Structure formats: C-alpha cells, structure tokens
C-alpha cells in the first residue's frame, strides 16, 4: 500500500531536519512558521500549503519537489510558470523597462539558479526564472560599456536555467526561443568560452528534432571555433563540446565520429579536475558518464559497453544530481536491452533517488519503466507503483 501523501511529506521533512541536526523550534524559526504548525505537518495531521512548503524547503536547503509525493502538484507548479517565462523573452532584444536589480545581485541570483539547474531543483528554478530572465535582459539593455560583458553573461546564464525547465518539461518551442536569447547575448560577452557553452546547449534543438547529423555538424563547427585549450576553462569548454558531439554522433549512428570525439574528450579531461565550468560539468567522471551515453546512443551490441563500464566504475555521489540521474537512466536502458530486467528497475530507482523530477520527465526513463511493466519482469507491486509515479502507461 502506498504511504499516505500527507504523512509522507511530514516524514520527509522530519528526516531532512534531523539530518541537518535542527530541532523543531530551530526549523520553525528558520522557515518563519509556527512551531505548532510544523509539529502537525511532521506528524502528518496537516498538509502544508505551497507557501509553507516553500519556506520549509528553503530552510532545509531543498527543492519543494524533494518533499512532495504528489508529483501532479509539483508538475503543476512548474508548468504554471512557463507562460511567465515565455512572456519574459517576448521582446528580449528591445529595451522595455529599467533594471529592477543591481548587476551584482543578478549575478548572485544567476549563480543560485545554476546550482538549482545542476541539481534538478525544478520548482525553485521555475519560480525564479521568469523574473531573473526579464531582469537580466533589462540589465543588459541598460548596461554601461564597462558592465556590458557582465550583464550579457548573466542573461546567458539566466536563459540557460530557464531553458532547463522548458526543455525537461516538454516546452520545446519555448526552449528553442530561450536558446535564441543565449545566442543573441553570448557574442556580447566577448568570451569564446560562453559561446562554446551556448553551442553545447543549442544541441537540444537538434535532439528535439531528431536532426542528429545536422547537430553533429553544428557541434563540429563549434569545436573548430572553440578557444585553444590553454586554460582550465577553455579546456573544459572544448571537452564538453566533444562529449556532446560524441553522443549526437552516436544518435546519428556514426560510430567512428563518436569514438573520435569521445577520445578527444578523454584526453582533455586528463588536464582538468572534475568540476562545473561555465555552467557545464566536465572532467574524467563526466566523460565516463558520456561513454555510457554513447554506448546507449549507438545501441545494439554497443549497449554491453555501458554495462561493462558500470561493473568497473560508479559515478561519485558528489557529481551534479542531474548528471547522476542521467547516467542511471541510460544504464537502465542498456540493461533492459541486454535482458537484465531486475537491474534495469534498480537503476531507475537510483536515478529517482538522485533527481526525482529529472527522472520523471525523462522520456527514456518513462519508456524503460513502461517496457518493464509490460514484460512484468520485476517486482510487480513496486514496479506498478513506480510506473504510476513516472506516468508509464
């Protein structure tokens, strides 16, 4: 029997509070809610409203989706923000209003949004993105000559964060428009690393259209235009493009190009530490994850390469949650193809543990869960519950 949603939300709040060594009075004070209300919520006798849930989640350093069991409620909150995000970029290239925030404040907000994006905290991101993108555009139009490159960098970052929500939740036209904003602002940063990151994100439009060969050509052009790998940032920017090119080459069925680009990414990864560079995770672990992604993209006999990698290596838990979730979703797909039904389901559950919303909105995760349910080759009750959660019908 599934747990009562109200009770489960309270239990998750209590577990998160204890993990942070906070008392109930301390959390109530930090969230600016009454102690009696918090106690009732944790006991499961009262359901928190959106504002209360947001306040508690913020005090715990979590996205509200990590406390909810009702994914319909989470999805609704994210999708409700998309029209405002669309309106925010309706006239991005035309000065509309004076900036409402100082540039330094916008830089901090963009950095916070980037962290939410990397950790798949889509409720927080969706709520912040419309205003952030609008304010960043206004700041760029009003920027002095000395501030222009900084303001352009903020708009690129803010638009990328907004795109993450739009793309993951299926608003592909809005995603493409946000990428257009990035492509408009990137040259104004006078930073080829930012232009490389924009080309990396632009690949989403080719994935959406299944125009893999065109996407590969676009990425190879971006690699040719990328800065020489003489600094850590430039090395990571070029390496990220090579990782992306390897994956889309795999989708295009071009094994030779995939191998070539993956090899270059591996060589570049030996020269940097694993980290986030220009909003993209890159390093030896990220390249290993993309090796599995390439194997899954190529399909067929190549899928076994992903299984061999998983037997020898597991990604560190401190990588961005979205990247960890993506690895286990792709591993589940490879396991399914190789007839490993039980392990495939376990991999999906690991993906959900790292990034619930990313997993739930990922079409491959939903497809894998639907296939497992149809074949009835995993624990029936828990698989049925998972399939219902992810929308695999």
Tab-separated table of C-alpha atoms in Angstrom:
chain	number	residue	atom	x	y	z
A	1	UNK	CA	0.000	0.000	0.000
A	2	UNK	CA	1.403	3.442	-0.900
A	3	UNK	CA	2.115	5.720	2.052
A	4	UNK	CA	-0.403	8.458	2.857
A	5	UNK	CA	0.899	11.552	0.985
A	6	UNK	CA	0.329	13.941	3.907
A	7	UNK	CA	2.106	11.588	6.315
A	8	UNK	CA	4.962	11.032	3.844
A	9	UNK	CA	5.576	14.768	3.358
A	10	UNK	CA	5.799	15.186	7.132
A	11	UNK	CA	8.152	12.218	7.411
A	12	UNK	CA	10.443	13.621	4.722
A	13	UNK	CA	10.574	16.997	6.439
A	14	UNK	CA	11.421	15.354	9.769
A	15	UNK	CA	14.150	13.168	8.197
A	16	UNK	CA	15.707	16.164	6.433
A	17	UNK	CA	15.534	18.245	9.613
A	18	UNK	CA	17.276	15.571	11.702
A	19	UNK	CA	19.922	15.057	9.009
A	20	UNK	CA	20.762	18.741	9.372
A	21	UNK	CA	20.721	18.463	13.177
A	22	UNK	CA	17.962	21.005	13.538
A	23	UNK	CA	15.384	20.945	16.300
A	24	UNK	CA	11.747	21.601	15.505
A	25	UNK	CA	11.913	25.091	17.087
A	26	UNK	CA	15.032	25.899	15.023
A	27	UNK	CA	13.434	24.823	11.749
A	28	UNK	CA	10.189	26.619	12.568
A	29	UNK	CA	12.130	29.820	13.224
A	30	UNK	CA	14.214	29.466	10.068
A	31	UNK	CA	11.096	28.860	7.951
A	32	UNK	CA	9.074	31.543	9.749
A	33	UNK	CA	6.233	29.147	10.543
A	34	UNK	CA	4.700	28.408	13.902
A	35	UNK	CA	6.099	25.539	15.932
A	36	UNK	CA	2.655	24.007	16.347
A	37	UNK	CA	2.116	24.016	12.562
A	38	UNK	CA	5.487	22.353	11.943
A	39	UNK	CA	4.723	19.681	14.532
A	40	UNK	CA	1.365	18.934	12.904
A	41	UNK	CA	2.966	18.762	9.462
A	42	UNK	CA	5.663	16.354	10.650
A	43	UNK	CA	3.040	14.226	12.391
A	44	UNK	CA	1.062	14.010	9.158
A	45	UNK	CA	-2.049	15.638	10.577
A	46	UNK	CA	-1.787	18.812	8.490
A	47	UNK	CA	-0.811	19.341	4.841
A	48	UNK	CA	1.433	22.339	4.135
A	49	UNK	CA	0.288	24.852	1.534
A	50	UNK	CA	2.633	25.891	-1.251
A	51	UNK	CA	3.974	28.951	0.590
A	52	UNK	CA	4.616	26.976	3.781
A	53	UNK	CA	6.218	24.119	1.872
A	54	UNK	CA	8.476	26.562	0.017
A	55	UNK	CA	9.549	28.185	3.274
A	56	UNK	CA	10.362	24.852	4.921
A	57	UNK	CA	12.189	23.584	1.829
A	58	UNK	CA	14.256	26.786	1.652
A	59	UNK	CA	15.186	26.485	5.323
A	60	UNK	CA	16.305	22.895	4.689
A	61	UNK	CA	18.181	23.791	1.503
A	62	UNK	CA	15.911	21.588	-0.633
A	63	UNK	CA	13.667	21.970	-3.649
A	64	UNK	CA	9.997	21.569	-2.682
A	65	UNK	CA	9.709	18.637	-5.095
A	66	UNK	CA	12.060	16.662	-2.837
A	67	UNK	CA	9.500	16.832	-0.044
A	68	UNK	CA	6.396	16.077	-2.102
A	69	UNK	CA	4.966	12.711	-3.025
A	70	UNK	CA	2.202	14.180	-5.195
A	71	UNK	CA	4.081	14.698	-8.456
A	72	UNK	CA	0.988	16.190	-10.098
A	73	UNK	CA	1.264	19.059	-7.645
A	74	UNK	CA	4.950	19.523	-8.457
A	75	UNK	CA	4.386	19.334	-12.206
A	76	UNK	CA	1.554	21.819	-11.988
A	77	UNK	CA	3.696	24.375	-10.204
A	78	UNK	CA	6.460	24.080	-12.791
A	79	UNK	CA	4.154	24.223	-15.798
A	80	UNK	CA	2.251	27.156	-14.328
A	81	UNK	CA	5.452	29.210	-14.504
A	82	UNK	CA	6.108	28.569	-18.209
A	83	UNK	CA	3.756	31.273	-19.614
A	84	UNK	CA	5.520	33.896	-17.496
A	85	UNK	CA	8.875	32.654	-18.758
A	86	UNK	CA	7.604	32.915	-22.333
A	87	UNK	CA	6.401	36.460	-21.704
A	88	UNK	CA	9.765	37.391	-20.190
A	89	UNK	CA	11.538	36.831	-23.516
A	90	UNK	CA	8.809	38.126	-25.836
A	91	UNK	CA	10.827	41.276	-26.527
A	92	UNK	CA	14.245	40.362	-25.163
A	93	UNK	CA	16.090	42.374	-27.833
A	94	UNK	CA	14.100	45.572	-27.230
A	95	UNK	CA	14.602	47.854	-24.185
A	96	UNK	CA	11.350	47.629	-22.237
A	97	UNK	CA	11.939	48.783	-18.668
A	98	UNK	CA	14.633	49.925	-16.281
A	99	UNK	CA	16.536	47.246	-14.352
A	100	UNK	CA	14.963	46.347	-11.006
A	101	UNK	CA	18.104	44.808	-9.515
A	102	UNK	CA	21.762	45.738	-9.383
A	103	UNK	CA	24.084	43.707	-11.584
A	104	UNK	CA	25.889	42.141	-8.627
A	105	UNK	CA	22.565	40.955	-7.225
A	106	UNK	CA	21.635	39.475	-10.591
A	107	UNK	CA	24.961	37.662	-10.793
A	108	UNK	CA	24.300	36.073	-7.426
A	109	UNK	CA	20.755	35.099	-8.450
A	110	UNK	CA	22.014	33.580	-11.709
A	111	UNK	CA	24.591	31.560	-9.787
A	112	UNK	CA	21.896	30.253	-7.445
A	113	UNK	CA	19.697	29.325	-10.410
A	114	UNK	CA	22.615	27.477	-11.996
A	115	UNK	CA	23.016	25.397	-8.847
A	116	UNK	CA	19.302	24.556	-8.919
A	117	UNK	CA	19.613	23.543	-12.566
A	118	UNK	CA	22.576	21.260	-11.981
A	119	UNK	CA	20.772	19.588	-9.090
A	120	UNK	CA	17.443	19.296	-10.928
A	121	UNK	CA	15.559	21.514	-8.469
A	122	UNK	CA	12.935	22.488	-10.993
A	123	UNK	CA	10.299	24.014	-8.725
A	124	UNK	CA	12.733	26.584	-7.365
A	125	UNK	CA	14.094	27.151	-10.849
A	126	UNK	CA	10.704	27.575	-12.493
A	127	UNK	CA	9.574	30.090	-9.912
A	128	UNK	CA	12.737	32.200	-10.169
A	129	UNK	CA	13.467	32.010	-13.901
A	130	UNK	CA	10.832	34.370	-15.382
A	131	UNK	CA	11.800	37.341	-13.242
A	132	UNK	CA	15.507	36.534	-13.467
A	133	UNK	CA	15.484	36.394	-17.266
A	134	UNK	CA	13.425	39.594	-17.569
A	135	UNK	CA	15.670	41.452	-15.112
A	136	UNK	CA	18.825	40.172	-16.830
A	137	UNK	CA	17.581	41.384	-20.223
A	138	UNK	CA	16.735	44.802	-18.765
A	139	UNK	CA	20.170	44.990	-17.153
A	140	UNK	CA	21.901	44.239	-20.450
A	141	UNK	CA	19.986	46.960	-22.293
A	142	UNK	CA	20.801	49.488	-19.559
A	143	UNK	CA	24.426	48.420	-19.041
A	144	UNK	CA	27.275	50.849	-19.407
A	145	UNK	CA	30.194	49.930	-21.649
A	146	UNK	CA	32.110	48.676	-18.626
A	147	UNK	CA	29.232	46.485	-17.447
A	148	UNK	CA	28.030	45.120	-20.760
A	149	UNK	CA	30.019	41.884	-20.840
A	150	UNK	CA	28.992	41.044	-17.259
A	151	UNK	CA	25.345	41.748	-17.972
A	152	UNK	CA	25.433	39.639	-21.140
A	153	UNK	CA	26.972	36.766	-19.192
A	154	UNK	CA	24.120	36.958	-16.647
A	155	UNK	CA	21.500	36.848	-19.408
A	156	UNK	CA	23.137	33.791	-20.991
A	157	UNK	CA	23.195	32.012	-17.634
A	158	UNK	CA	19.629	33.000	-16.732
A	159	UNK	CA	18.310	31.902	-20.125
A	160	UNK	CA	20.092	28.577	-19.815
A	161	UNK	CA	18.465	27.997	-16.441
A	162	UNK	CA	15.060	28.836	-17.878
A	163	UNK	CA	15.727	26.531	-20.811
A	164	UNK	CA	16.435	23.639	-18.447
A	165	UNK	CA	12.876	23.849	-17.122
A	166	UNK	CA	11.297	24.357	-20.545
A	167	UNK	CA	13.212	21.511	-22.194
A	168	UNK	CA	12.770	18.988	-19.385
A	169	UNK	CA	9.034	19.658	-19.181
A	170	UNK	CA	8.451	19.321	-22.914
A	171	UNK	CA	8.025	23.003	-23.858
A	172	UNK	CA	10.368	22.594	-26.818
A	173	UNK	CA	9.344	25.771	-28.664
A	174	UNK	CA	9.978	27.831	-25.531
A	175	UNK	CA	13.293	26.021	-25.072
A	176	UNK	CA	14.344	26.944	-28.622
A	177	UNK	CA	13.413	30.592	-28.016
A	178	UNK	CA	15.487	30.703	-24.825
A	179	UNK	CA	18.431	29.259	-26.722
A	180	UNK	CA	17.960	32.060	-29.277
A	181	UNK	CA	18.298	34.531	-26.393
A	182	UNK	CA	21.526	32.817	-25.370
A	183	UNK	CA	22.850	33.004	-28.926
A	184	UNK	CA	21.956	36.713	-29.075
A	185	UNK	CA	23.644	37.548	-25.777
A	186	UNK	CA	26.706	35.268	-25.971
A	187	UNK	CA	28.674	37.372	-28.518
A	188	UNK	CA	28.181	40.387	-26.256
A	189	UNK	CA	30.198	38.683	-23.517
A	190	UNK	CA	33.332	38.801	-25.705
A	191	UNK	CA	34.117	35.386	-24.231
A	192	UNK	CA	34.537	32.408	-26.579
A	193	UNK	CA	34.035	30.062	-23.623
A	194	UNK	CA	30.484	31.401	-23.203
A	195	UNK	CA	29.877	30.961	-26.925
A	196	UNK	CA	31.083	27.360	-26.649
A	197	UNK	CA	28.691	26.717	-23.751
A	198	UNK	CA	25.852	28.190	-25.815
A	199	UNK	CA	26.674	25.841	-28.697
A	200	UNK	CA	26.606	22.955	-26.213
A	201	UNK	CA	23.086	23.892	-25.080
A	202	UNK	CA	21.907	24.529	-28.644
A	203	UNK	CA	22.278	20.798	-29.303
A	204	UNK	CA	18.947	20.321	-27.519
A	205	UNK	CA	17.172	21.707	-30.573
A	206	UNK	CA	18.764	19.021	-32.740
A	207	UNK	CA	17.913	16.299	-30.234
A	208	UNK	CA	14.283	17.504	-30.206
A	209	UNK	CA	14.065	17.491	-33.995
A	210	UNK	CA	15.989	14.203	-34.260
A	211	UNK	CA	18.263	16.094	-36.652
A	212	UNK	CA	21.331	14.288	-35.392
A	213	UNK	CA	23.536	14.658	-38.452
A	214	UNK	CA	22.885	18.408	-38.599
A	215	UNK	CA	23.541	18.621	-34.861
A	216	UNK	CA	26.848	16.833	-35.288
A	217	UNK	CA	27.904	19.283	-38.000
A	218	UNK	CA	26.925	22.231	-35.802
A	219	UNK	CA	28.928	20.868	-32.877
A	220	UNK	CA	31.961	20.130	-35.014
A	221	UNK	CA	31.816	23.717	-36.255
A	222	UNK	CA	31.613	24.891	-32.634
A	223	UNK	CA	34.635	22.747	-31.742
A	224	UNK	CA	36.575	24.355	-34.605
A	225	UNK	CA	35.622	27.794	-33.255
A	226	UNK	CA	36.300	26.950	-29.603
A	227	UNK	CA	39.266	28.598	-27.854
A	228	UNK	CA	42.535	26.717	-27.697
A	229	UNK	CA	42.723	24.586	-24.533
A	230	UNK	CA	45.375	26.710	-22.848
A	231	UNK	CA	43.394	27.401	-19.669
A	232	UNK	CA	41.240	25.191	-17.467
A	233	UNK	CA	38.043	26.968	-18.559
A	234	UNK	CA	38.910	26.712	-22.258
A	235	UNK	CA	39.932	23.074	-21.902
A	236	UNK	CA	36.656	22.215	-20.193
A	237	UNK	CA	34.622	24.151	-22.778
A	238	UNK	CA	36.212	22.260	-25.649
A	239	UNK	CA	35.946	18.967	-23.783
A	240	UNK	CA	32.231	19.474	-23.115
A	241	UNK	CA	31.623	20.100	-26.816
A	242	UNK	CA	33.483	16.896	-27.656
A	243	UNK	CA	31.382	14.926	-25.151
A	244	UNK	CA	28.214	16.311	-26.677
A	245	UNK	CA	29.448	15.634	-30.215
A	246	UNK	CA	30.195	12.011	-29.285
A	247	UNK	CA	26.641	11.492	-28.031
A	248	UNK	CA	24.927	13.061	-31.025
A	249	UNK	CA	27.241	11.143	-33.351
A	250	UNK	CA	26.039	8.003	-31.591
A	251	UNK	CA	22.431	9.036	-32.173
A	252	UNK	CA	23.316	9.588	-35.836
A	253	UNK	CA	24.749	6.063	-35.980
A	254	UNK	CA	28.247	7.343	-36.747
A	255	UNK	CA	30.389	5.125	-34.507
A	256	UNK	CA	33.678	6.409	-35.933
A	257	UNK	CA	32.839	10.048	-35.208
A	258	UNK	CA	31.531	9.131	-31.765
A	259	UNK	CA	34.768	7.316	-30.932
A	260	UNK	CA	36.890	10.173	-32.248
A	261	UNK	CA	35.107	12.865	-30.261
A	262	UNK	CA	34.977	10.754	-27.124
A	263	UNK	CA	38.713	10.109	-27.362
A	264	UNK	CA	39.414	13.849	-27.590
A	265	UNK	CA	37.133	14.498	-24.604
A	266	UNK	CA	39.042	11.856	-22.607
A	267	UNK	CA	42.362	13.462	-23.473
A	268	UNK	CA	41.150	16.902	-22.434
A	269	UNK	CA	39.654	15.524	-19.214
A	270	UNK	CA	43.100	14.403	-18.046
A	271	UNK	CA	44.084	18.074	-17.869
A	272	UNK	CA	41.339	19.333	-15.529
A	273	UNK	CA	39.772	18.375	-12.253
A	274	UNK	CA	36.136	17.282	-12.261
A	275	UNK	CA	34.019	20.365	-11.766
A	276	UNK	CA	31.500	22.799	-13.217
A	277	UNK	CA	32.907	25.134	-15.841
A	278	UNK	CA	30.731	27.789	-17.428
A	279	UNK	CA	27.639	26.013	-16.178
A	280	UNK	CA	28.602	22.558	-17.539
A	281	UNK	CA	30.064	19.684	-15.546
A	282	UNK	CA	33.263	18.346	-17.104
A	283	UNK	CA	36.138	16.145	-16.044
A	284	UNK	CA	37.135	12.480	-16.004
A	285	UNK	CA	33.902	11.315	-14.343
A	286	UNK	CA	31.663	13.279	-16.696
A	287	UNK	CA	33.478	11.783	-19.678
A	288	UNK	CA	32.961	8.275	-18.303
A	289	UNK	CA	29.254	9.005	-17.982
A	290	UNK	CA	29.209	10.160	-21.585
A	291	UNK	CA	30.995	6.972	-22.627
A	292	UNK	CA	27.961	5.085	-21.320
A	293	UNK	CA	25.658	7.550	-23.079
A	294	UNK	CA	27.461	6.994	-26.386
A	295	UNK	CA	27.149	3.222	-25.992
A	296	UNK	CA	23.407	3.561	-25.405
A	297	UNK	CA	23.049	6.016	-28.289
A	298	UNK	CA	24.751	3.586	-30.685
A	299	UNK	CA	22.586	0.736	-29.372
A	300	UNK	CA	22.818	-2.862	-30.478
A	301	UNK	CA	25.958	-4.660	-29.376
A	302	UNK	CA	27.389	-1.387	-28.064
A	303	UNK	CA	24.950	-1.441	-25.123
A	304	UNK	CA	27.129	-4.037	-23.407
A	305	UNK	CA	29.895	-1.417	-23.192
A	306	UNK	CA	27.736	0.576	-20.784
A	307	UNK	CA	27.257	-2.498	-18.602
A	308	UNK	CA	30.993	-3.199	-18.585
A	309	UNK	CA	31.674	0.375	-17.526
A	310	UNK	CA	29.116	0.144	-14.694
A	311	UNK	CA	30.713	-3.066	-13.417
A	312	UNK	CA	34.122	-1.389	-13.194
A	313	UNK	CA	33.140	2.099	-12.064
A	314	UNK	CA	30.360	4.037	-10.377
A	315	UNK	CA	29.987	7.810	-10.542
A	316	UNK	CA	30.873	9.718	-7.373
A	317	UNK	CA	27.835	10.873	-5.426
A	318	UNK	CA	29.066	14.489	-5.383
A	319	UNK	CA	28.523	14.988	-9.121
A	320	UNK	CA	25.554	17.206	-10.080
A	321	UNK	CA	22.321	15.341	-9.415
A	322	UNK	CA	21.060	15.774	-12.963
A	323	UNK	CA	24.182	14.127	-14.384
A	324	UNK	CA	23.979	11.245	-11.896
A	325	UNK	CA	20.326	10.677	-12.691
A	326	UNK	CA	21.069	10.722	-16.408
A	327	UNK	CA	23.754	8.064	-16.024
A	328	UNK	CA	21.432	5.626	-14.253
A	329	UNK	CA	18.592	6.275	-16.707
A	330	UNK	CA	20.890	5.385	-19.605
A	331	UNK	CA	22.287	2.404	-17.721
A	332	UNK	CA	18.733	1.138	-17.161
A	333	UNK	CA	18.108	1.368	-20.897
A	334	UNK	CA	21.246	-0.645	-21.645
A	335	UNK	CA	20.345	-3.234	-19.006
A	336	UNK	CA	16.874	-3.591	-20.490
A	337	UNK	CA	18.306	-4.181	-23.959
A	338	UNK	CA	20.640	-6.834	-22.541
A	339	UNK	CA	17.779	-8.653	-20.816
A	340	UNK	CA	18.691	-7.557	-17.268
A	341	UNK	CA	15.203	-6.582	-16.152
A	342	UNK	CA	15.744	-6.517	-12.382
A	343	UNK	CA	18.945	-4.414	-12.572
A	344	UNK	CA	17.220	-2.055	-15.022
A	345	UNK	CA	14.484	-1.347	-12.479
A	346	UNK	CA	17.059	-0.868	-9.720
A	347	UNK	CA	18.913	1.664	-11.888
A	348	UNK	CA	15.696	3.620	-12.442
A	349	UNK	CA	15.143	3.752	-8.694
A	350	UNK	CA	18.682	5.039	-8.162
A	351	UNK	CA	18.064	7.719	-10.805
A	352	UNK	CA	14.914	8.761	-8.972
A	353	UNK	CA	16.771	8.958	-5.675
A	354	UNK	CA	19.304	11.402	-7.110
A	355	UNK	CA	16.898	13.599	-9.109
A	356	UNK	CA	13.184	12.726	-8.894
A	357	UNK	CA	11.891	15.372	-11.271
A	358	UNK	CA	14.613	14.817	-13.858
A	359	UNK	CA	13.851	11.096	-13.821
A	360	UNK	CA	10.106	11.564	-14.017
A	361	UNK	CA	10.312	13.899	-17.003
A	362	UNK	CA	12.932	11.873	-18.904
A	363	UNK	CA	11.328	10.081	-21.877
A	364	UNK	CA	13.808	7.187	-21.740
A	365	UNK	CA	13.079	6.577	-18.063
A	366	UNK	CA	9.363	6.530	-18.793
A	367	UNK	CA	9.842	4.236	-21.799
A	368	UNK	CA	12.030	1.811	-19.851
A	369	UNK	CA	9.534	1.681	-16.967
A	370	UNK	CA	6.666	1.068	-19.392
A	371	UNK	CA	8.546	-1.795	-21.064
A	372	UNK	CA	9.407	-3.405	-17.734
A	373	UNK	CA	5.799	-3.148	-16.625
A	374	UNK	CA	4.565	-4.646	-19.875
A	375	UNK	CA	7.004	-7.554	-19.589
A	376	UNK	CA	6.224	-7.961	-15.866
A	377	UNK	CA	9.834	-8.851	-15.215
A	378	UNK	CA	10.416	-7.073	-11.907
A	379	UNK	CA	8.718	-6.932	-8.522
A	380	UNK	CA	5.126	-6.393	-9.617
A	381	UNK	CA	3.815	-4.185	-6.804
A	382	UNK	CA	6.768	-1.812	-6.558
A	383	UNK	CA	7.131	-1.665	-10.347
A	384	UNK	CA	3.455	-0.803	-10.729
A	385	UNK	CA	3.855	1.964	-8.156
A	386	UNK	CA	6.950	3.307	-9.937
A	387	UNK	CA	5.274	3.152	-13.343
A	388	UNK	CA	2.284	5.078	-11.994
A	389	UNK	CA	4.627	7.689	-10.486
A	390	UNK	CA	6.543	8.198	-13.727
A	391	UNK	CA	3.457	8.152	-15.930
A	392	UNK	CA	4.345	4.950	-17.799
A	393	UNK	CA	1.038	3.726	-19.164
